[in-house]
Coordinates of C-alpha atoms and ligand atoms in Angstrom, one line a residue:
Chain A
X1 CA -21.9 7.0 -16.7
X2 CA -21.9 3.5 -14.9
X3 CA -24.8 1.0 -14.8
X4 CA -24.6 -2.2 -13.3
X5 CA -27.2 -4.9 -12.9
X6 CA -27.4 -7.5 -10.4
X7 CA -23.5 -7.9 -10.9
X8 CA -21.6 -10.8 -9.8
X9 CA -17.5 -12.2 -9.6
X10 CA -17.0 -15.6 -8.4
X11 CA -13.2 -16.6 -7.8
X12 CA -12.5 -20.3 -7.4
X13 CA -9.8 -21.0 -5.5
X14 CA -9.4 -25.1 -5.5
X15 CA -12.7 -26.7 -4.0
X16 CA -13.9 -23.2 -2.7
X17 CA -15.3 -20.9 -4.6
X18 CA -15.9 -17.4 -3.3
X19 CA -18.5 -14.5 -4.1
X20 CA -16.4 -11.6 -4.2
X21 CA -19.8 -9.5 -5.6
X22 CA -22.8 -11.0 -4.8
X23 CA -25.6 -9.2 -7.2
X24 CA -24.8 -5.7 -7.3
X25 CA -27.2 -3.2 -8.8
X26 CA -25.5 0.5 -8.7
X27 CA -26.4 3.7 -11.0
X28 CA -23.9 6.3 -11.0
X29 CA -24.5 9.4 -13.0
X30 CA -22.1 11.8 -14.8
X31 CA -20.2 13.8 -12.9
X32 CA -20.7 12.5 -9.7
X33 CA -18.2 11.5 -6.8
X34 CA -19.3 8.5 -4.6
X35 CA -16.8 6.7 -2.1
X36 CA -16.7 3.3 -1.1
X37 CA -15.9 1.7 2.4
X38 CA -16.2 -1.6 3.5
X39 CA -14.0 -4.3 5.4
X40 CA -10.7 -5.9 3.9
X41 CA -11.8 -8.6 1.9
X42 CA -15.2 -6.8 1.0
X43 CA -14.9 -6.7 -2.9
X44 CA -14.3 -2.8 -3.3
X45 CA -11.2 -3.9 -5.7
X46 CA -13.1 -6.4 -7.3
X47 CA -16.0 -4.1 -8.1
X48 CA -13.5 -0.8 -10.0
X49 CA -11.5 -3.9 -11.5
X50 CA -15.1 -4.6 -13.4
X51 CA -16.1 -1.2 -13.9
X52 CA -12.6 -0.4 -15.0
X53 CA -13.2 -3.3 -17.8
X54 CA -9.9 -4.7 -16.1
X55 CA -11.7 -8.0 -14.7
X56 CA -14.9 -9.4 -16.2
X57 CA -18.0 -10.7 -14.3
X58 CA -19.3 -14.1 -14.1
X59 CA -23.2 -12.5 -14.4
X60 CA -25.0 -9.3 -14.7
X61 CA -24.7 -6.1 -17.0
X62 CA -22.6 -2.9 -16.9
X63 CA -22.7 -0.4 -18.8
X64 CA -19.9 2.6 -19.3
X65 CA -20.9 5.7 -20.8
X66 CA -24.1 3.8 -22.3
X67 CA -22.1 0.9 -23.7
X68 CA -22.8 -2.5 -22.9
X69 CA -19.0 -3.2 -21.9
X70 CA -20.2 -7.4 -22.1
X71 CA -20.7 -7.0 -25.9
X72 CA -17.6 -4.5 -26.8
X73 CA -14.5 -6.3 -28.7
X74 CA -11.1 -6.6 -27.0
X75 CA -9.9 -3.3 -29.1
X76 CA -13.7 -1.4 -28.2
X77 CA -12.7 -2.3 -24.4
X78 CA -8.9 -1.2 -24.9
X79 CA -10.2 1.9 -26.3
X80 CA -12.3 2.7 -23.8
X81 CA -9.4 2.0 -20.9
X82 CA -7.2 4.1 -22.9
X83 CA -9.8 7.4 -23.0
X84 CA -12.3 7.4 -20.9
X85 CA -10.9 5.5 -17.8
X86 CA -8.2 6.5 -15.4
X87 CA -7.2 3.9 -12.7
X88 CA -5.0 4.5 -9.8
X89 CA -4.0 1.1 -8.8
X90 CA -4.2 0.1 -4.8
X91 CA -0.1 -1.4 -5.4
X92 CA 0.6 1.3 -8.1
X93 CA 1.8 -1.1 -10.7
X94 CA 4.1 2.0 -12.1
X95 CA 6.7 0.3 -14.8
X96 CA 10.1 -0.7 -12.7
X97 CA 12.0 -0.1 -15.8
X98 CA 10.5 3.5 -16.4
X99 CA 11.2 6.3 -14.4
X100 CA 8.4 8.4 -13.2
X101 CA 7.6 11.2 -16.4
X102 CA 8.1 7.9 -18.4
X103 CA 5.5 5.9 -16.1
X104 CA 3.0 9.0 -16.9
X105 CA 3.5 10.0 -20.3
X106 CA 3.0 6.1 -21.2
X107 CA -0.6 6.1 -21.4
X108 CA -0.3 9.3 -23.1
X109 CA 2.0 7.8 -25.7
X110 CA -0.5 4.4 -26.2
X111 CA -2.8 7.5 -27.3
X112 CA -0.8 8.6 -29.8
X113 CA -0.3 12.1 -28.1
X114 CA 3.0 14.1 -29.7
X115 CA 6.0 14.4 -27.9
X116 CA 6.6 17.5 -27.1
X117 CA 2.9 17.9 -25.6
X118 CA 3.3 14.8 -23.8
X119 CA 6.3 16.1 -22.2
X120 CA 4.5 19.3 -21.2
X121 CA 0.9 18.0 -19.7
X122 CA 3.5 15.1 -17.3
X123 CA 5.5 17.6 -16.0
X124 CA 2.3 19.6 -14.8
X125 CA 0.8 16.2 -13.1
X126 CA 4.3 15.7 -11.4
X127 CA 4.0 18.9 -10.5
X128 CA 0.6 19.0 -9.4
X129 CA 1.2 16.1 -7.3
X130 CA 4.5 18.0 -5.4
X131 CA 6.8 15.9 -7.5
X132 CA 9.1 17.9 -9.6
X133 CA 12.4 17.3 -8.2
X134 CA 11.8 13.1 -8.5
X135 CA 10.6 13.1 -12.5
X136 CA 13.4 11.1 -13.2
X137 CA 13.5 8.6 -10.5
X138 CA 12.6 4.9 -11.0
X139 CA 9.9 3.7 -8.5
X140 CA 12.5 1.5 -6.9
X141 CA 14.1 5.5 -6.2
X142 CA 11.0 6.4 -4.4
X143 CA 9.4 6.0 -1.5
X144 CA 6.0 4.4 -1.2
X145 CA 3.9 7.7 -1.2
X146 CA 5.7 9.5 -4.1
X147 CA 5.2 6.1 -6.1
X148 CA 1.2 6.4 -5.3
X149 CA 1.8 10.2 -6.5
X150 CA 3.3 9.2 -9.8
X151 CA 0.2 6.3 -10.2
X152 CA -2.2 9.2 -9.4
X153 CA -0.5 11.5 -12.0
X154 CA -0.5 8.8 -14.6
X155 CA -4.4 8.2 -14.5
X156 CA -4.9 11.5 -15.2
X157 CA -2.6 11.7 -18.1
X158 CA -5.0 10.8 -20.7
X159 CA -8.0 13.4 -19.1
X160 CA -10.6 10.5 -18.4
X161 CA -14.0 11.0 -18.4
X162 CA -14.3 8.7 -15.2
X163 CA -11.7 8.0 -12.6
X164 CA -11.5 5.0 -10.2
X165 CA -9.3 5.2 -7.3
X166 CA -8.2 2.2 -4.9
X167 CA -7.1 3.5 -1.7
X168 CA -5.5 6.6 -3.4
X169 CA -3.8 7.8 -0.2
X170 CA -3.2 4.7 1.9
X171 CA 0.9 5.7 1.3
X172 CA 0.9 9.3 2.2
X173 CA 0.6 11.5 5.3
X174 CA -2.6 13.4 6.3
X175 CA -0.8 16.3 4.5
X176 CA -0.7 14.8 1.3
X177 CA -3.8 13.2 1.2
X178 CA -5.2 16.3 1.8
X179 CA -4.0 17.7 -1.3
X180 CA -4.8 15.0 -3.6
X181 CA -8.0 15.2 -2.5
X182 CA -8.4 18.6 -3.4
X183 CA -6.8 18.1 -6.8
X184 CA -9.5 15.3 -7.1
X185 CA -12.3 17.8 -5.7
X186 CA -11.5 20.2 -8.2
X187 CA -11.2 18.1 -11.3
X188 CA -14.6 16.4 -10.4
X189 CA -16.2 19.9 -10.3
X190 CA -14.1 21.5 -13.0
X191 CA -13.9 19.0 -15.0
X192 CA -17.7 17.1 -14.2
X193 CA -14.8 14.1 -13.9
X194 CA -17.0 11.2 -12.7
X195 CA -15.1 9.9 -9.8
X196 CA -15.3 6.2 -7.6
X197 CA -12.5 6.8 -4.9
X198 CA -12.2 3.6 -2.3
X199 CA -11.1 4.4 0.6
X200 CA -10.3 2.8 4.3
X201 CA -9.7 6.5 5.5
X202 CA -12.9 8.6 6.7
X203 CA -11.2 11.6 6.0
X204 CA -11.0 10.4 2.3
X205 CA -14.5 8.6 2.0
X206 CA -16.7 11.0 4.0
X207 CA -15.5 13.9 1.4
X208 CA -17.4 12.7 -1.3
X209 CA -20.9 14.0 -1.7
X210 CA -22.1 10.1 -2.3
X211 CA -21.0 7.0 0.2
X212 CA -21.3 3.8 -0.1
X213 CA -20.7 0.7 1.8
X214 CA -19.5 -2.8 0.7
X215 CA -19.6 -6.1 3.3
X216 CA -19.5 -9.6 1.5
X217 CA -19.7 -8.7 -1.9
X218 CA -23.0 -6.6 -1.6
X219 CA -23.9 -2.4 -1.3
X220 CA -25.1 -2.7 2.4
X221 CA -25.6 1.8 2.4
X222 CA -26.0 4.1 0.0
X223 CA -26.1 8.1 1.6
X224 CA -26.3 11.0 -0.1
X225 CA -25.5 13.8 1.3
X226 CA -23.5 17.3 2.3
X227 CA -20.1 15.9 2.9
X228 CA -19.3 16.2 6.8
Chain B
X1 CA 18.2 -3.3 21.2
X2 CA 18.9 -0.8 18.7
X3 CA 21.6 2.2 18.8
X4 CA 22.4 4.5 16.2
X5 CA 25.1 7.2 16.2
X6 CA 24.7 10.2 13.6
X7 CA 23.5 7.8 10.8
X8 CA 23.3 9.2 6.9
X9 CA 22.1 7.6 4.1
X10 CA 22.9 9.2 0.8
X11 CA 21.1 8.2 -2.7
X12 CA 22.7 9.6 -5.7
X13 CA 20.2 9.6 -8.5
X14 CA 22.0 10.9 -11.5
X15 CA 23.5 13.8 -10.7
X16 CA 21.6 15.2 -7.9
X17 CA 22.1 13.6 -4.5
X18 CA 19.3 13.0 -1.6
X19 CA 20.1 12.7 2.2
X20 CA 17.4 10.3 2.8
X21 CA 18.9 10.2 6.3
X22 CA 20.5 13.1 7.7
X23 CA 22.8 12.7 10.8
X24 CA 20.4 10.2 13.1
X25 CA 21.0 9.5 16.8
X26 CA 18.4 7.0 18.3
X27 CA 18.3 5.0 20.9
X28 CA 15.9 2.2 21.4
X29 CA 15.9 0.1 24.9
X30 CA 14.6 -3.4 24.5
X31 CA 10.7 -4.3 25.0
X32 CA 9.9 -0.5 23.7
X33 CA 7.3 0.3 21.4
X34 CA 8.2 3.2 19.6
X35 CA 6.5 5.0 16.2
X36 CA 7.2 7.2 13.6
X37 CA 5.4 9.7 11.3
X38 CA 6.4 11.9 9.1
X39 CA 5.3 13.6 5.8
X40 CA 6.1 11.2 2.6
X41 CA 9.7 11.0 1.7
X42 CA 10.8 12.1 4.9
X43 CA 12.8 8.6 5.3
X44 CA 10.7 6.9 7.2
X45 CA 11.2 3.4 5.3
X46 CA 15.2 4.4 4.8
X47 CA 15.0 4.4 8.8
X48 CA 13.6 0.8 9.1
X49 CA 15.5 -0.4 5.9
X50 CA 19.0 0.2 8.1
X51 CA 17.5 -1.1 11.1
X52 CA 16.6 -3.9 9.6
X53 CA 20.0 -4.6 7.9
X54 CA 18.5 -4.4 4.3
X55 CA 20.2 -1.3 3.4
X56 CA 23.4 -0.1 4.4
X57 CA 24.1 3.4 5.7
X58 CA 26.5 5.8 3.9
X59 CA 28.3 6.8 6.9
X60 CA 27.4 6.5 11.0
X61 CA 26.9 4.0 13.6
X62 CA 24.6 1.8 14.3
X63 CA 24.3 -1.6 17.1
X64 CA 21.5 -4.5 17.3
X65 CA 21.3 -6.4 20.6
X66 CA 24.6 -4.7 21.0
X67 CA 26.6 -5.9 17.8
X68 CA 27.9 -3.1 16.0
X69 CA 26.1 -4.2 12.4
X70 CA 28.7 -2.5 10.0
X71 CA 31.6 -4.8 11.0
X72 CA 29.2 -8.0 10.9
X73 CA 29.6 -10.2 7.7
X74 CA 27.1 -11.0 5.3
X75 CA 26.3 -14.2 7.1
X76 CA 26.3 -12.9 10.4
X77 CA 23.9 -9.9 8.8
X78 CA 21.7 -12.6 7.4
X79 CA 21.7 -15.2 11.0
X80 CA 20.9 -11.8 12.6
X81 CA 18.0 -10.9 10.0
X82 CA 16.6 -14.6 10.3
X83 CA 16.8 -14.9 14.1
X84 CA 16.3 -11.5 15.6
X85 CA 14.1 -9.2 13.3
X86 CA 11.1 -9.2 11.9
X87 CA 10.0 -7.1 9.1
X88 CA 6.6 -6.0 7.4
X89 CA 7.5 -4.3 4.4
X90 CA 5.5 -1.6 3.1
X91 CA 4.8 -3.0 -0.4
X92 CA 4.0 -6.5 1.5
X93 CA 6.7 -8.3 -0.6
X94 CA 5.2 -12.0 -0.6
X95 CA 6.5 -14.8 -3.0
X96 CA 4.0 -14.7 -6.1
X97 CA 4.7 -18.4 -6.4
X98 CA 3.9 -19.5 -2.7
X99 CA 0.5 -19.9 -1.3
X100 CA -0.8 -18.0 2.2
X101 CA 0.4 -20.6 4.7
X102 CA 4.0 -21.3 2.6
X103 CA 4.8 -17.6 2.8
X104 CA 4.0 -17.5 6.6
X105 CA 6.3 -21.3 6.6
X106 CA 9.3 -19.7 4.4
X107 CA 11.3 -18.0 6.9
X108 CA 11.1 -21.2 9.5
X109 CA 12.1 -23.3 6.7
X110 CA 15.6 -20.8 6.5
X111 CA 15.7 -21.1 10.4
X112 CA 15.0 -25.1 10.0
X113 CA 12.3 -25.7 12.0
X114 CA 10.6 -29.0 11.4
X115 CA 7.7 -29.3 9.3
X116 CA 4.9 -30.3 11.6
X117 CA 5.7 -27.0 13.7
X118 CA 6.1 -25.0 10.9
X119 CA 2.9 -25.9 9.5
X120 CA 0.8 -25.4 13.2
X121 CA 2.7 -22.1 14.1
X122 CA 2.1 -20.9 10.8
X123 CA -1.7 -22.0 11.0
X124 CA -2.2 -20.4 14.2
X125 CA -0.1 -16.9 12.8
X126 CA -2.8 -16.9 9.8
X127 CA -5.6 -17.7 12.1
X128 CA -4.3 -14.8 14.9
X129 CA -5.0 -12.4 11.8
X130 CA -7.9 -13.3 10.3
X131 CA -6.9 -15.8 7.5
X132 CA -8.0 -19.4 8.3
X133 CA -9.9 -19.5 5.2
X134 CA -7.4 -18.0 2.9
X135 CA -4.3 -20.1 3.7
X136 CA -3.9 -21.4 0.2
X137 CA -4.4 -19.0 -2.1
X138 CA -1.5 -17.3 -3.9
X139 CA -0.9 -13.9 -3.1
X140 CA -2.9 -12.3 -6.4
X141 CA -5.9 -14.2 -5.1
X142 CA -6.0 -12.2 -1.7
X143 CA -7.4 -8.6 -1.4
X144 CA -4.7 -5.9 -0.4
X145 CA -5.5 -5.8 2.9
X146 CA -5.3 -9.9 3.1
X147 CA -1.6 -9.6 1.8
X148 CA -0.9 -7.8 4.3
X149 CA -2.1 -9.1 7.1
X150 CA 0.0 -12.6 5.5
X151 CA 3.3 -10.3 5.8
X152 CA 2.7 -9.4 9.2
X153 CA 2.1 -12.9 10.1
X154 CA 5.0 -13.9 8.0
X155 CA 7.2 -11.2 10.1
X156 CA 6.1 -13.3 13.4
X157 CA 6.9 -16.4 12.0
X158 CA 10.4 -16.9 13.8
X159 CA 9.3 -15.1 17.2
X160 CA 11.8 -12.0 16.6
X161 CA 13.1 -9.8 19.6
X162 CA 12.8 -6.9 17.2
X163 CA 9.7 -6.1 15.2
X164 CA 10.3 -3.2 12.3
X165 CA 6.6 -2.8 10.8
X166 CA 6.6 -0.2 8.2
X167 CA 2.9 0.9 7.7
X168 CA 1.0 -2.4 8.6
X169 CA -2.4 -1.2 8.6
X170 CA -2.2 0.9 5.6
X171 CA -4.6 -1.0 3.2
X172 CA -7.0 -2.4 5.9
X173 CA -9.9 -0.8 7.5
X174 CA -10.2 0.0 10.8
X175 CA -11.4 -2.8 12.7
X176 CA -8.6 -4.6 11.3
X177 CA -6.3 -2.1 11.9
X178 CA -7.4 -2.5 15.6
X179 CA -6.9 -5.8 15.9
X180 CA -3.5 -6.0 14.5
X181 CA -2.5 -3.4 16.9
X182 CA -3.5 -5.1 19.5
X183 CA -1.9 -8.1 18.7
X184 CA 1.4 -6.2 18.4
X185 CA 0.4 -4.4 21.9
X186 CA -0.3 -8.3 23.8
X187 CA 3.6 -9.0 21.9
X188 CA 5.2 -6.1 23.8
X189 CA 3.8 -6.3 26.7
X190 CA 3.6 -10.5 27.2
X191 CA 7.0 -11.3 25.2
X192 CA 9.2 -8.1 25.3
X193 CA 9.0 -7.8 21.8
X194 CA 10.9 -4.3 21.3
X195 CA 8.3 -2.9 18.6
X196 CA 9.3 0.1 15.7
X197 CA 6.4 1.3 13.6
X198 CA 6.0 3.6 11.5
X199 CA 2.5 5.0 10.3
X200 CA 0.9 7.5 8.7
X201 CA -2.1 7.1 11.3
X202 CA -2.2 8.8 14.4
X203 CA -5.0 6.2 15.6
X204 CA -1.6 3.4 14.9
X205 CA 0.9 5.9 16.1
X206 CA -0.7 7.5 19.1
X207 CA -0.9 4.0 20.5
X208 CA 2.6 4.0 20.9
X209 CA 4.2 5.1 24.2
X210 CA 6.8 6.9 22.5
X211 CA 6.4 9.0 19.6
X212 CA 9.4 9.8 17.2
X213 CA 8.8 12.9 14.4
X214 CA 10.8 12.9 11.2
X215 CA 11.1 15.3 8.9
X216 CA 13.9 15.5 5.9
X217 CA 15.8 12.4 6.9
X218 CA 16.1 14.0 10.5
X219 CA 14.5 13.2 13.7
X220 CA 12.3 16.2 14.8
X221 CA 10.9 15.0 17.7
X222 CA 10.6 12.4 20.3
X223 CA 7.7 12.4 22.8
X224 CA 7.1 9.7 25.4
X225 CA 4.3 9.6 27.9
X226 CA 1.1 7.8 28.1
X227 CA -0.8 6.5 25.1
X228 CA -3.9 9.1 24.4
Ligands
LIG301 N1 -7.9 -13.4 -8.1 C1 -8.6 -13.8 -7.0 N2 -8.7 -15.1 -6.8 C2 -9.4 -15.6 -5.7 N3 -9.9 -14.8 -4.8 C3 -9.8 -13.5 -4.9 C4 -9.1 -12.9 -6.0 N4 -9.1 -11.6 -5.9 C5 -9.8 -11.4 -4.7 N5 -10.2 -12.5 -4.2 C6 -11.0 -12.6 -2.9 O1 -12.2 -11.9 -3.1 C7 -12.4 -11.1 -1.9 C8 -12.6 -9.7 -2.3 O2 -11.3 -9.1 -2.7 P1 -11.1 -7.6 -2.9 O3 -9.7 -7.4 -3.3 O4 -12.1 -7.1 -3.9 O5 -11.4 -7.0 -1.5 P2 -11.2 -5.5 -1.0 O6 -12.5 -5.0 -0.4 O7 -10.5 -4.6 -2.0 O8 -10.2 -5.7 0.3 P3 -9.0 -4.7 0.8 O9 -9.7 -3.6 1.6 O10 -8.2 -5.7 1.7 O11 -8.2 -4.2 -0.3 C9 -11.3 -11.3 -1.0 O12 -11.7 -12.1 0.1 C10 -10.2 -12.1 -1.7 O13 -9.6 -13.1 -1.0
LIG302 N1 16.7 3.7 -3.8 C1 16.6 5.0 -3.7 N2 17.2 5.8 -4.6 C2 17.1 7.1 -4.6 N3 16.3 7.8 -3.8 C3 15.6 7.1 -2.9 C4 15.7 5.7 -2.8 N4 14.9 5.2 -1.8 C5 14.3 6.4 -1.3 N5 14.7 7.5 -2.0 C6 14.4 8.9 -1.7 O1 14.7 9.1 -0.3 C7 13.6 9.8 0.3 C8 13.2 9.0 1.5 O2 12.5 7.9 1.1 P1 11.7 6.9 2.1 O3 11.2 5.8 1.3 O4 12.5 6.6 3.3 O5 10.5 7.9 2.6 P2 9.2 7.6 3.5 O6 9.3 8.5 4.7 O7 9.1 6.1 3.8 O8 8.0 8.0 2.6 P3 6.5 7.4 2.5 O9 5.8 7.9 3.6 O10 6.1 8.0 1.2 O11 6.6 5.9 2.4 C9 12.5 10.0 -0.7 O12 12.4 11.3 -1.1 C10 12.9 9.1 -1.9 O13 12.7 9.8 -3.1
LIG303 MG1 -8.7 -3.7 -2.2
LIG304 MG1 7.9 4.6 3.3

């Protein structure tokens, strides 16, 4: 589903310039669900913002769902965001002036879905995610970890094929996270929904049947495994 | 440092209305270190947002460093805020438009410190968490763990008596979260700095020689003892 070859981001920041992802070569296949850890600072955003066609590289090939995303057109890449990829964001980034059905049926709307089933499949996610009693809330009416609960809803709106996930329960109690993990666990064997979930939380990263680590912009371990 | 007497805080959301808190009584001696957990939404961040003089309660008492805060006026609220507290928001809340080292500056500028100290006390603050090399980029050039650690740094800046850190070591990993911790431990014990935080972590709230419990805007328990 994902193919990248000695991958690299450079940010320059005045004089400095600094090698967020230093030649990264990674395969992941359909249907699988690998976890990332690594220090702050490490590059695990910068590496889903790239496979999530959100940020390009300066070198190196990736390829989504056997696409070279490097040759596609603005509208090919858009197209692709829109269907294939779901992206739960590590600050959210839910629309302040939309309240939180509106925040998930959004992408669902961009994809030309009709109303009344739009309406329908968001109030399941709000639901699946415990939030049925804050649908019309604005994310300034919510606290931290029903805001990541909407962002998680609205990622799935559009049923991707492949989801990335950016600290997906950093807000929420052990309770929660719990249960979005399962929701995730399911989906990915359900579903085959091809999953990158990056986590700070061992209880989050050592669930997934793949793990890899990330210092300085490079894979440093890559274990497969039964999950602990 | 920090009395409350049966403190509510109401949101009305349309037509349904949410006790975020629900009848509070707290006390909290100077040079304390007390944390909080609680499942999300239980009103964790409501808690710290009255504490802290950002949001005002719907009915109830409630004293800092013995002033009762409700009859205070808007400037008083604001010397109090500037002088006395310090506060590491949960969404990190930096200026977009200022670099590292002029968000960590900002709040000594308000206090008018002079430059020269401003600039080496906010050096050192970026340099006690890790960020000597990142002082001049712009907040959406840091990672989410880097922004953070510039908000707690930020939330030192004008040596407080009253530290209110709402999740600070929710997007880093662990060694970071370590070492921020610790920091905040050598505060309390070295300067008296009276210490709320609230996390979703037991490894952050264990730490904490008194443990508070929340659940639905209440207070459901309040353990003190040695750290485990
Ligand atoms: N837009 C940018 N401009 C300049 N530097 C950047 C930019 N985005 C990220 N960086 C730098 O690149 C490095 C990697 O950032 P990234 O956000 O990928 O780290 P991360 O592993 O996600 O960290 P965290 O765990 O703190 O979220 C960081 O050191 C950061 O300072
Ligand atoms: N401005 C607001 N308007 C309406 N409701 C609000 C507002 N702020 C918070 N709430 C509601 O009040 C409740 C408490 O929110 P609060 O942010 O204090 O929870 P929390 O314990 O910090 O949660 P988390 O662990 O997810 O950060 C939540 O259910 C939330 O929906
Ligand atoms: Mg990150
Ligand atoms: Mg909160």
């Amino acid at each position: 589903a994902i193919r990248m070859d000695d991958l690299t981001k450079v940010y320059e920041v005045g004089e400095t310039e600094i090698r967020a992802l230093n030649g990264i070569d990674l395969e992941i296949m359909k249907g699988q669900f690998v976890s990332i850890m690594g220090p702050s600072g490490s590059g695990k955003s910068t590496l889903l913002n790239v496979i999530g066609c959100i940020d390009t590289p300066t070198s190196g090939r990736l390829r989504i769902m056997d696409q070279e995303v490097s040759r596609l057109k603005d509208k090919e890449l858009t197209a692709i965001r829109l269907s294939t990829i779901g992206f739960i964001f590590q600050q959210f980034y839910l629309i302040p002036t939309l309240n939180a059905i509106e925040n998930v049926e959004l992408p669902m709307k961009e994809a030309r879905i009709p109303r009344d089933d739009r309406h329908r499949r968001a109030t399941q996610l709000l639901d699946m995610v415990g939030l049925s009693n804050r649908i019309s809330h604005l994310p300034n009416q919510l606290s931290g970890g029903e805001q990541q609960r909407v962002a998680i809803a609205r990622a799935l709106a559009n049923e991707p094929d492949i989801l990335l996930a950016d600290e997906p329960t950093g807000e929420v109690d052990s309770q929660t996270s719990d249960s979005i993990l399962s929701i995730l666990e399911d989906l990915n064997r359900d579903r085959g929904l091809t999953m990158v979930v990056v986590s700070h939380d061992p209880n989050v990263a050592n669930r997934a049947p793949r793990r890899l680590s990330m210092v300085d912009g490079k894979i440093v371990s890559d274990r497969s495994g039964p999950v602990v």
